[in-house]
Amino acid sequence: MITVDDLAYVRIGTQDLDTQIEFVQRIVGLELMERTETTAHFRSDDRYQSVIFEQGEPRSLASAFQLRDQAALDAAAEHLRSQGLEVTAGTAEDCALRHVRGMISFVSPGNNVVELVTGMTQVVSRPVRFTRPAGITEFGHLGLEVPDVEAGQRFWSDNFGFLISDWIGDRACLMRFDPVHHKLALFNEATGLGHVNFQVGSFDDIMRSWNFLKKQGVKIQMGPGRHPQSTAIFLYFYGPEDVTWEYSFGVREIHGEWTPRRFDPTLPDFIDMWQGALTDGPTWSEDHA
Ligand SMILES: [Fe+2]
């Protein structure tokens, strides 16, 4: 079994690095830690980075988790290979790009590239220089789209020991590896909810951001609302190239016994206790076509 310590980062491809940088700084509010000719690294907390944009095809490139040390990474590689997966060791160049000491990658169900890293640089000597007071406290969770959510769940439970927090029909499985209700969400493609989440410090932060985003003409995907599963108050919005961002506040922690629940996606409050709808209207890319 592979033990994950925490989320590491997501890597996202972009055809227009400058536009992404402008949006992330002006709207999302993350600190630009580093800009190279082809990459931009954004910090949200003690991690050197939680988001890396890379010039190229506009798509998700990888989702990464932190492992304790090199021995854990070696054991993870061996375990995954024993399960028939192809595991690639990161080169020195790969590690340098990601500010990690060691890295392996593999393709998880749904064709999602996953990177396991160790020794990612932490920045604890100074606070994050947020570029907007969104109230961000932490990189919260990530979503992966999979064709078969149950098969995806089995993969993450069997190989990584991730626990099931809740099901949303057969559309989504919310999984945890520490007390936080979910740090990995598996969605089938139909949901279109692949997104990058940041926790914020208060309900007021959510509402202030909602007004700010509307004033800036940013497309809201959903919210403000409240997830019945995690009890988190959420706000989803689209950035360039339809990268979906989320702020949320008040995620449930699970300590001790917990029985996964199943939510019915045909009911109006299956994902929002306040029964808000997914926003109709164009996404960012439709609007800029
Ligand atoms: Fe989320």
mmCIF file of C-alpha atoms and ligand atoms in Angstrom:
data_model
loop_
_atom_site.group_PDB
_atom_site.id
_atom_site.type_symbol
_atom_site.label_atom_id
_atom_site.label_comp_id
_atom_site.label_asym_id
_atom_site.label_seq_id
_atom_site.Cartn_x
_atom_site.Cartn_y
_atom_site.Cartn_z
ATOM 1 C CA MET A 1 0.000 0.000 0.000
ATOM 2 C CA ILE A 2 1.236 3.462 -0.888
ATOM 3 C CA THR A 3 0.896 6.163 1.774
ATOM 4 C CA VAL A 4 0.303 9.670 0.507
ATOM 5 C CA ASP A 5 1.254 12.529 2.838
ATOM 6 C CA ASP A 6 -0.538 15.315 1.005
ATOM 7 C CA LEU A 7 -1.379 16.889 -2.312
ATOM 8 C CA ALA A 8 1.604 18.362 -4.148
ATOM 9 C CA TYR A 9 0.548 20.357 -7.217
ATOM 10 C CA VAL A 10 -1.266 20.236 -10.526
ATOM 11 C CA ARG A 11 0.386 20.887 -13.882
ATOM 12 C CA ILE A 12 -1.771 22.441 -16.577
ATOM 13 C CA GLY A 13 -0.885 23.081 -20.227
ATOM 14 C CA THR A 14 -1.713 26.413 -21.828
ATOM 15 C CA GLN A 15 -1.442 27.904 -25.274
ATOM 16 C CA ASP A 16 -1.222 31.372 -23.763
ATOM 17 C CA LEU A 17 0.966 31.561 -20.697
ATOM 18 C CA ASP A 18 0.693 35.345 -20.387
ATOM 19 C CA THR A 19 -3.105 35.267 -20.271
ATOM 20 C CA GLN A 20 -3.077 32.530 -17.634
ATOM 21 C CA ILE A 21 -0.573 34.447 -15.521
ATOM 22 C CA GLU A 22 -2.615 37.616 -15.774
ATOM 23 C CA PHE A 23 -5.805 35.782 -14.753
ATOM 24 C CA VAL A 24 -4.259 33.857 -11.864
ATOM 25 C CA GLN A 25 -2.650 36.976 -10.431
ATOM 26 C CA ARG A 26 -5.498 39.429 -10.960
ATOM 27 C CA ILE A 27 -8.450 37.105 -10.322
ATOM 28 C CA VAL A 28 -7.472 33.936 -8.442
ATOM 29 C CA GLY A 29 -4.912 35.805 -6.336
ATOM 30 C CA LEU A 30 -1.996 33.357 -6.170
ATOM 31 C CA GLU A 31 1.634 34.429 -5.895
ATOM 32 C CA LEU A 32 3.759 34.014 -9.024
ATOM 33 C CA MET A 33 6.824 32.308 -7.535
ATOM 34 C CA GLU A 34 8.689 31.752 -10.735
ATOM 35 C CA ARG A 35 8.342 32.505 -14.394
ATOM 36 C CA THR A 36 10.481 30.833 -17.037
ATOM 37 C CA GLU A 37 10.140 31.054 -20.785
ATOM 38 C CA THR A 38 7.684 28.154 -20.785
ATOM 39 C CA THR A 39 6.366 27.786 -17.235
ATOM 40 C CA ALA A 40 4.708 29.755 -14.455
ATOM 41 C CA HIS A 41 4.632 28.504 -10.859
ATOM 42 C CA PHE A 42 2.007 29.707 -8.402
ATOM 43 C CA ARG A 43 2.111 29.497 -4.630
ATOM 44 C CA SER A 44 -0.912 29.299 -2.318
ATOM 45 C CA ASP A 45 0.585 28.078 0.992
ATOM 46 C CA ASP A 46 3.781 26.485 2.324
ATOM 47 C CA ARG A 47 4.234 24.520 -0.893
ATOM 48 C CA TYR A 48 6.680 26.141 -3.284
ATOM 49 C CA GLN A 49 3.882 25.824 -5.813
ATOM 50 C CA SER A 50 0.473 24.280 -6.079
ATOM 51 C CA VAL A 51 -0.136 25.097 -9.740
ATOM 52 C CA ILE A 52 2.313 24.972 -12.633
ATOM 53 C CA PHE A 53 1.244 26.258 -16.033
ATOM 54 C CA GLU A 54 3.277 25.069 -18.995
ATOM 55 C CA GLN A 55 3.265 26.326 -22.551
ATOM 56 C CA GLY A 56 1.709 23.671 -24.800
ATOM 57 C CA GLU A 57 -1.604 21.970 -25.392
ATOM 58 C CA PRO A 58 -4.320 23.400 -23.121
ATOM 59 C CA ARG A 59 -5.109 20.359 -20.978
ATOM 60 C CA SER A 60 -4.444 18.841 -17.609
ATOM 61 C CA LEU A 61 -0.878 17.475 -17.617
ATOM 62 C CA ALA A 62 -0.563 15.870 -14.208
ATOM 63 C CA SER A 63 -1.836 15.742 -10.645
ATOM 64 C CA ALA A 64 0.774 15.189 -7.972
ATOM 65 C CA PHE A 65 0.896 13.810 -4.440
ATOM 66 C CA GLN A 66 3.658 14.039 -1.854
ATOM 67 C CA LEU A 67 5.274 10.930 -0.370
ATOM 68 C CA ARG A 68 7.426 10.914 2.747
ATOM 69 C CA ASP A 69 10.866 10.097 1.376
ATOM 70 C CA GLN A 70 12.843 8.324 -1.296
ATOM 71 C CA ALA A 71 12.272 4.923 0.324
ATOM 72 C CA ALA A 72 8.520 5.504 0.124
ATOM 73 C CA LEU A 73 8.876 6.545 -3.503
ATOM 74 C CA ASP A 74 10.913 3.433 -4.345
ATOM 75 C CA ALA A 75 8.374 1.213 -2.620
ATOM 76 C CA ALA A 76 5.535 2.963 -4.477
ATOM 77 C CA ALA A 77 7.248 2.364 -7.826
ATOM 78 C CA GLU A 78 7.726 -1.301 -6.989
ATOM 79 C CA HIS A 79 4.117 -1.684 -5.870
ATOM 80 C CA LEU A 80 2.680 -0.024 -8.978
ATOM 81 C CA ARG A 81 4.893 -2.115 -11.249
ATOM 82 C CA SER A 82 3.737 -5.252 -9.436
ATOM 83 C CA GLN A 83 0.193 -4.214 -10.392
ATOM 84 C CA GLY A 84 1.198 -4.101 -14.041
ATOM 85 C CA LEU A 85 1.483 -0.342 -14.348
ATOM 86 C CA GLU A 86 4.210 1.354 -16.279
ATOM 87 C CA VAL A 87 6.136 3.619 -13.930
ATOM 88 C CA THR A 88 8.522 6.289 -15.159
ATOM 89 C CA ALA A 89 11.192 7.786 -12.939
ATOM 90 C CA GLY A 90 11.576 11.536 -13.184
ATOM 91 C CA THR A 91 14.841 12.841 -14.613
ATOM 92 C CA ALA A 92 16.954 15.461 -12.863
ATOM 93 C CA GLU A 93 15.393 17.982 -15.213
ATOM 94 C CA ASP A 94 11.862 16.822 -14.328
ATOM 95 C CA CYS A 95 12.654 17.166 -10.623
ATOM 96 C CA ALA A 96 14.188 20.614 -11.067
ATOM 97 C CA LEU A 97 11.122 21.878 -12.906
ATOM 98 C CA ARG A 98 8.881 20.688 -10.060
ATOM 99 C CA HIS A 99 11.172 21.730 -7.198
ATOM 100 C CA VAL A 100 11.204 18.182 -5.850
ATOM 101 C CA ARG A 101 13.951 15.783 -4.796
ATOM 102 C CA GLY A 102 12.487 12.668 -6.373
ATOM 103 C CA MET A 103 9.593 11.803 -8.609
ATOM 104 C CA ILE A 104 7.843 8.958 -10.422
ATOM 105 C CA SER A 105 4.869 9.110 -12.744
ATOM 106 C CA PHE A 106 2.256 6.691 -13.996
ATOM 107 C CA VAL A 107 -1.077 6.757 -15.786
ATOM 108 C CA SER A 108 -4.069 6.158 -13.515
ATOM 109 C CA PRO A 109 -7.574 5.051 -14.607
ATOM 110 C CA GLY A 110 -9.140 7.573 -16.959
ATOM 111 C CA ASN A 111 -5.782 8.269 -18.580
ATOM 112 C CA ASN A 112 -4.871 10.734 -15.859
ATOM 113 C CA VAL A 113 -1.144 11.244 -15.390
ATOM 114 C CA VAL A 114 -0.248 11.093 -11.714
ATOM 115 C CA GLU A 115 3.093 12.120 -10.267
ATOM 116 C CA LEU A 116 4.341 10.986 -6.873
ATOM 117 C CA VAL A 117 7.024 13.248 -5.489
ATOM 118 C CA THR A 118 9.203 13.561 -2.441
ATOM 119 C CA GLY A 119 11.161 16.465 -1.020
ATOM 120 C CA MET A 120 9.113 19.231 -2.597
ATOM 121 C CA THR A 121 10.480 22.613 -1.602
ATOM 122 C CA GLN A 122 8.512 24.233 1.200
ATOM 123 C CA VAL A 123 8.556 27.970 1.783
ATOM 124 C CA VAL A 124 7.960 28.728 5.434
ATOM 125 C CA SER A 125 10.203 31.737 5.936
ATOM 126 C CA ARG A 126 7.660 34.241 4.715
ATOM 127 C CA PRO A 127 3.910 34.434 4.123
ATOM 128 C CA VAL A 128 2.453 34.017 0.628
ATOM 129 C CA ARG A 129 2.368 37.311 -1.277
ATOM 130 C CA PHE A 130 -1.193 36.943 -2.496
ATOM 131 C CA THR A 131 -1.957 39.254 -5.383
ATOM 132 C CA ARG A 132 -5.587 39.673 -4.315
ATOM 133 C CA PRO A 133 -7.123 39.310 -0.839
ATOM 134 C CA ALA A 134 -9.209 36.241 -1.677
ATOM 135 C CA GLY A 135 -8.532 34.770 1.757
ATOM 136 C CA ILE A 136 -6.845 31.626 0.409
ATOM 137 C CA THR A 137 -5.476 29.406 3.158
ATOM 138 C CA GLU A 138 -4.544 26.215 1.340
ATOM 139 C CA PHE A 139 -4.552 24.119 -1.819
ATOM 140 C CA GLY A 140 -7.636 22.082 -0.952
ATOM 141 C CA HIS A 141 -8.365 19.245 -3.352
ATOM 142 C CA LEU A 142 -8.308 18.151 -6.930
ATOM 143 C CA GLY A 143 -10.671 16.357 -9.229
ATOM 144 C CA LEU A 144 -9.926 13.620 -11.733
ATOM 145 C CA GLU A 145 -12.270 12.584 -14.503
ATOM 146 C CA VAL A 146 -12.631 8.849 -14.960
ATOM 147 C CA PRO A 147 -14.898 6.827 -17.277
ATOM 148 C CA ASP A 148 -15.844 4.417 -14.482
ATOM 149 C CA VAL A 149 -15.988 6.001 -11.051
ATOM 150 C CA GLU A 150 -16.244 2.685 -9.183
ATOM 151 C CA ALA A 151 -13.201 1.298 -10.963
ATOM 152 C CA GLY A 152 -11.363 4.519 -10.174
ATOM 153 C CA GLN A 153 -12.358 4.284 -6.524
ATOM 154 C CA ARG A 154 -11.107 0.699 -6.329
ATOM 155 C CA PHE A 155 -7.771 1.745 -7.833
ATOM 156 C CA TRP A 156 -7.202 4.511 -5.276
ATOM 157 C CA SER A 157 -8.485 2.446 -2.339
ATOM 158 C CA ASP A 158 -6.635 -0.755 -3.211
ATOM 159 C CA ASN A 159 -3.289 0.848 -4.040
ATOM 160 C CA PHE A 160 -3.266 3.993 -1.915
ATOM 161 C CA GLY A 161 -5.672 3.177 0.896
ATOM 162 C CA PHE A 162 -7.860 6.197 0.130
ATOM 163 C CA LEU A 163 -11.145 6.036 2.033
ATOM 164 C CA ILE A 164 -14.564 6.681 0.588
ATOM 165 C CA SER A 165 -16.269 9.691 2.149
ATOM 166 C CA ASP A 166 -19.346 9.890 -0.081
ATOM 167 C CA TRP A 167 -20.796 8.835 -3.417
ATOM 168 C CA ILE A 168 -22.826 11.033 -5.729
ATOM 169 C CA GLY A 169 -24.741 8.307 -7.515
ATOM 170 C CA ASP A 170 -22.327 6.713 -9.932
ATOM 171 C CA ARG A 171 -21.165 10.150 -11.041
ATOM 172 C CA ALA A 172 -18.648 10.940 -8.352
ATOM 173 C CA CYS A 173 -16.729 9.494 -5.453
ATOM 174 C CA LEU A 174 -15.232 11.822 -2.854
ATOM 175 C CA MET A 175 -12.143 10.325 -1.227
ATOM 176 C CA ARG A 176 -9.867 11.142 1.684
ATOM 177 C CA PHE A 177 -6.437 10.209 2.934
ATOM 178 C CA ASP A 178 -6.471 12.426 6.021
ATOM 179 C CA PRO A 179 -9.350 13.862 8.088
ATOM 180 C CA VAL A 180 -10.402 16.328 5.367
ATOM 181 C CA HIS A 181 -13.637 15.047 3.774
ATOM 182 C CA HIS A 182 -12.047 14.859 0.335
ATOM 183 C CA LYS A 183 -8.762 15.772 -1.231
ATOM 184 C CA LEU A 184 -9.407 13.649 -4.301
ATOM 185 C CA ALA A 185 -12.698 13.710 -6.151
ATOM 186 C CA LEU A 186 -13.340 11.255 -8.971
ATOM 187 C CA PHE A 187 -15.942 12.330 -11.499
ATOM 188 C CA ASN A 188 -17.216 10.680 -14.609
ATOM 189 C CA GLU A 189 -16.819 12.858 -17.677
ATOM 190 C CA ALA A 190 -20.459 13.871 -17.756
ATOM 191 C CA THR A 191 -20.097 16.038 -14.668
ATOM 192 C CA GLY A 192 -17.488 18.364 -16.152
ATOM 193 C CA LEU A 193 -16.341 19.206 -12.673
ATOM 194 C CA GLY A 194 -12.608 18.736 -12.993
ATOM 195 C CA HIS A 195 -11.282 21.692 -11.044
ATOM 196 C CA VAL A 196 -8.569 23.125 -8.808
ATOM 197 C CA ASN A 197 -9.741 23.991 -5.295
ATOM 198 C CA PHE A 198 -8.423 26.452 -2.754
ATOM 199 C CA GLN A 199 -9.744 26.727 0.757
ATOM 200 C CA VAL A 200 -10.468 30.238 1.982
ATOM 201 C CA GLY A 201 -10.669 31.547 5.524
ATOM 202 C CA SER A 202 -14.309 32.535 5.890
ATOM 203 C CA PHE A 203 -17.813 32.654 4.441
ATOM 204 C CA ASP A 204 -17.222 36.383 3.954
ATOM 205 C CA ASP A 205 -14.269 35.579 1.675
ATOM 206 C CA ILE A 206 -16.578 33.506 -0.542
ATOM 207 C CA MET A 207 -19.177 36.254 -0.776
ATOM 208 C CA ARG A 208 -16.593 38.995 -1.349
ATOM 209 C CA SER A 209 -15.032 36.936 -4.133
ATOM 210 C CA TRP A 210 -18.444 36.326 -5.674
ATOM 211 C CA ASN A 211 -19.047 40.064 -5.969
ATOM 212 C CA PHE A 212 -15.493 40.673 -7.142
ATOM 213 C CA LEU A 213 -15.726 37.994 -9.851
ATOM 214 C CA LYS A 214 -19.047 39.327 -11.105
ATOM 215 C CA LYS A 215 -17.636 42.867 -11.301
ATOM 216 C CA GLN A 216 -14.655 41.553 -13.247
ATOM 217 C CA GLY A 217 -16.938 39.739 -15.704
ATOM 218 C CA VAL A 218 -15.629 36.317 -14.687
ATOM 219 C CA LYS A 219 -17.944 33.434 -15.584
ATOM 220 C CA ILE A 220 -19.314 31.730 -12.496
ATOM 221 C CA GLN A 221 -19.864 28.018 -13.026
ATOM 222 C CA MET A 222 -21.738 27.322 -9.796
ATOM 223 C CA GLY A 223 -22.322 28.940 -6.450
ATOM 224 C CA PRO A 224 -22.193 30.349 -3.968
ATOM 225 C CA GLY A 225 -23.705 27.168 -2.641
ATOM 226 C CA ARG A 226 -23.144 24.529 0.008
ATOM 227 C CA HIS A 227 -22.151 20.951 -0.708
ATOM 228 C CA PRO A 228 -24.241 18.547 1.394
ATOM 229 C CA GLN A 229 -21.392 16.009 1.296
ATOM 230 C CA SER A 230 -18.546 18.057 2.737
ATOM 231 C CA THR A 231 -20.669 20.938 4.116
ATOM 232 C CA ALA A 232 -18.254 23.284 2.332
ATOM 233 C CA ILE A 233 -19.575 26.559 0.961
ATOM 234 C CA PHE A 234 -18.342 26.766 -2.607
ATOM 235 C CA LEU A 235 -17.842 29.072 -5.568
ATOM 236 C CA TYR A 236 -16.693 27.680 -8.929
ATOM 237 C CA PHE A 237 -15.579 29.887 -11.803
ATOM 238 C CA TYR A 238 -13.986 29.576 -15.214
ATOM 239 C CA GLY A 239 -10.584 30.895 -16.154
ATOM 240 C CA PRO A 240 -9.004 31.059 -19.589
ATOM 241 C CA GLU A 241 -9.069 27.823 -21.567
ATOM 242 C CA ASP A 242 -11.880 26.659 -19.270
ATOM 243 C CA VAL A 243 -9.636 25.855 -16.336
ATOM 244 C CA THR A 244 -12.175 25.613 -13.520
ATOM 245 C CA TRP A 245 -11.228 27.133 -10.182
ATOM 246 C CA GLU A 246 -12.999 26.760 -6.873
ATOM 247 C CA TYR A 247 -12.874 28.600 -3.578
ATOM 248 C CA SER A 248 -14.449 26.824 -0.654
ATOM 249 C CA PHE A 249 -14.855 27.272 3.051
ATOM 250 C CA GLY A 250 -15.814 24.986 5.899
ATOM 251 C CA VAL A 251 -14.993 21.510 4.639
ATOM 252 C CA ARG A 252 -15.988 18.755 7.055
ATOM 253 C CA GLU A 253 -13.319 16.741 8.816
ATOM 254 C CA ILE A 254 -13.925 13.075 9.507
ATOM 255 C CA HIS A 255 -12.517 11.593 12.685
ATOM 256 C CA GLY A 256 -13.318 8.063 13.718
ATOM 257 C CA GLU A 257 -16.080 5.920 12.295
ATOM 258 C CA TRP A 258 -17.709 7.034 9.074
ATOM 259 C CA THR A 259 -20.111 5.264 6.754
ATOM 260 C CA PRO A 260 -19.974 6.554 3.173
ATOM 261 C CA ARG A 261 -23.297 7.968 2.064
ATOM 262 C CA ARG A 262 -24.872 7.913 -1.379
ATOM 263 C CA PHE A 263 -26.430 11.074 -2.795
ATOM 264 C CA ASP A 264 -28.964 10.921 -5.613
ATOM 265 C CA PRO A 265 -27.942 13.150 -8.541
ATOM 266 C CA THR A 266 -31.541 13.400 -9.745
ATOM 267 C CA LEU A 267 -32.549 15.356 -6.637
ATOM 268 C CA PRO A 268 -32.263 19.153 -6.818
ATOM 269 C CA ASP A 269 -30.031 19.446 -3.783
ATOM 270 C CA PHE A 270 -27.627 16.628 -4.622
ATOM 271 C CA ILE A 271 -24.625 18.917 -4.871
ATOM 272 C CA ASP A 272 -25.954 22.162 -3.427
ATOM 273 C CA MET A 273 -28.035 22.278 -0.248
ATOM 274 C CA TRP A 274 -29.253 25.703 -1.351
ATOM 275 C CA GLN A 275 -30.486 24.196 -4.635
ATOM 276 C CA GLY A 276 -28.633 26.616 -6.873
ATOM 277 C CA ALA A 277 -28.234 25.680 -10.507
ATOM 278 C CA LEU A 278 -25.192 25.311 -12.662
ATOM 279 C CA THR A 279 -24.864 28.677 -14.374
ATOM 280 C CA ASP A 280 -26.157 28.697 -17.914
ATOM 281 C CA GLY A 281 -24.315 30.736 -20.448
ATOM 282 C CA PRO A 282 -20.981 30.600 -22.192
ATOM 283 C CA THR A 283 -17.781 29.394 -20.631
ATOM 284 C CA TRP A 284 -14.708 31.587 -20.863
ATOM 285 C CA SER A 285 -13.566 30.081 -24.154
ATOM 286 C CA GLU A 286 -17.009 30.311 -25.747
ATOM 287 C CA ASP A 287 -17.097 33.943 -24.772
ATOM 288 C CA HIS A 288 -13.674 34.661 -26.243
ATOM 289 C CA ALA A 289 -14.099 32.609 -29.443
HETATM 290 FE FE FE B 1 -14.505 20.936 -5.244
#
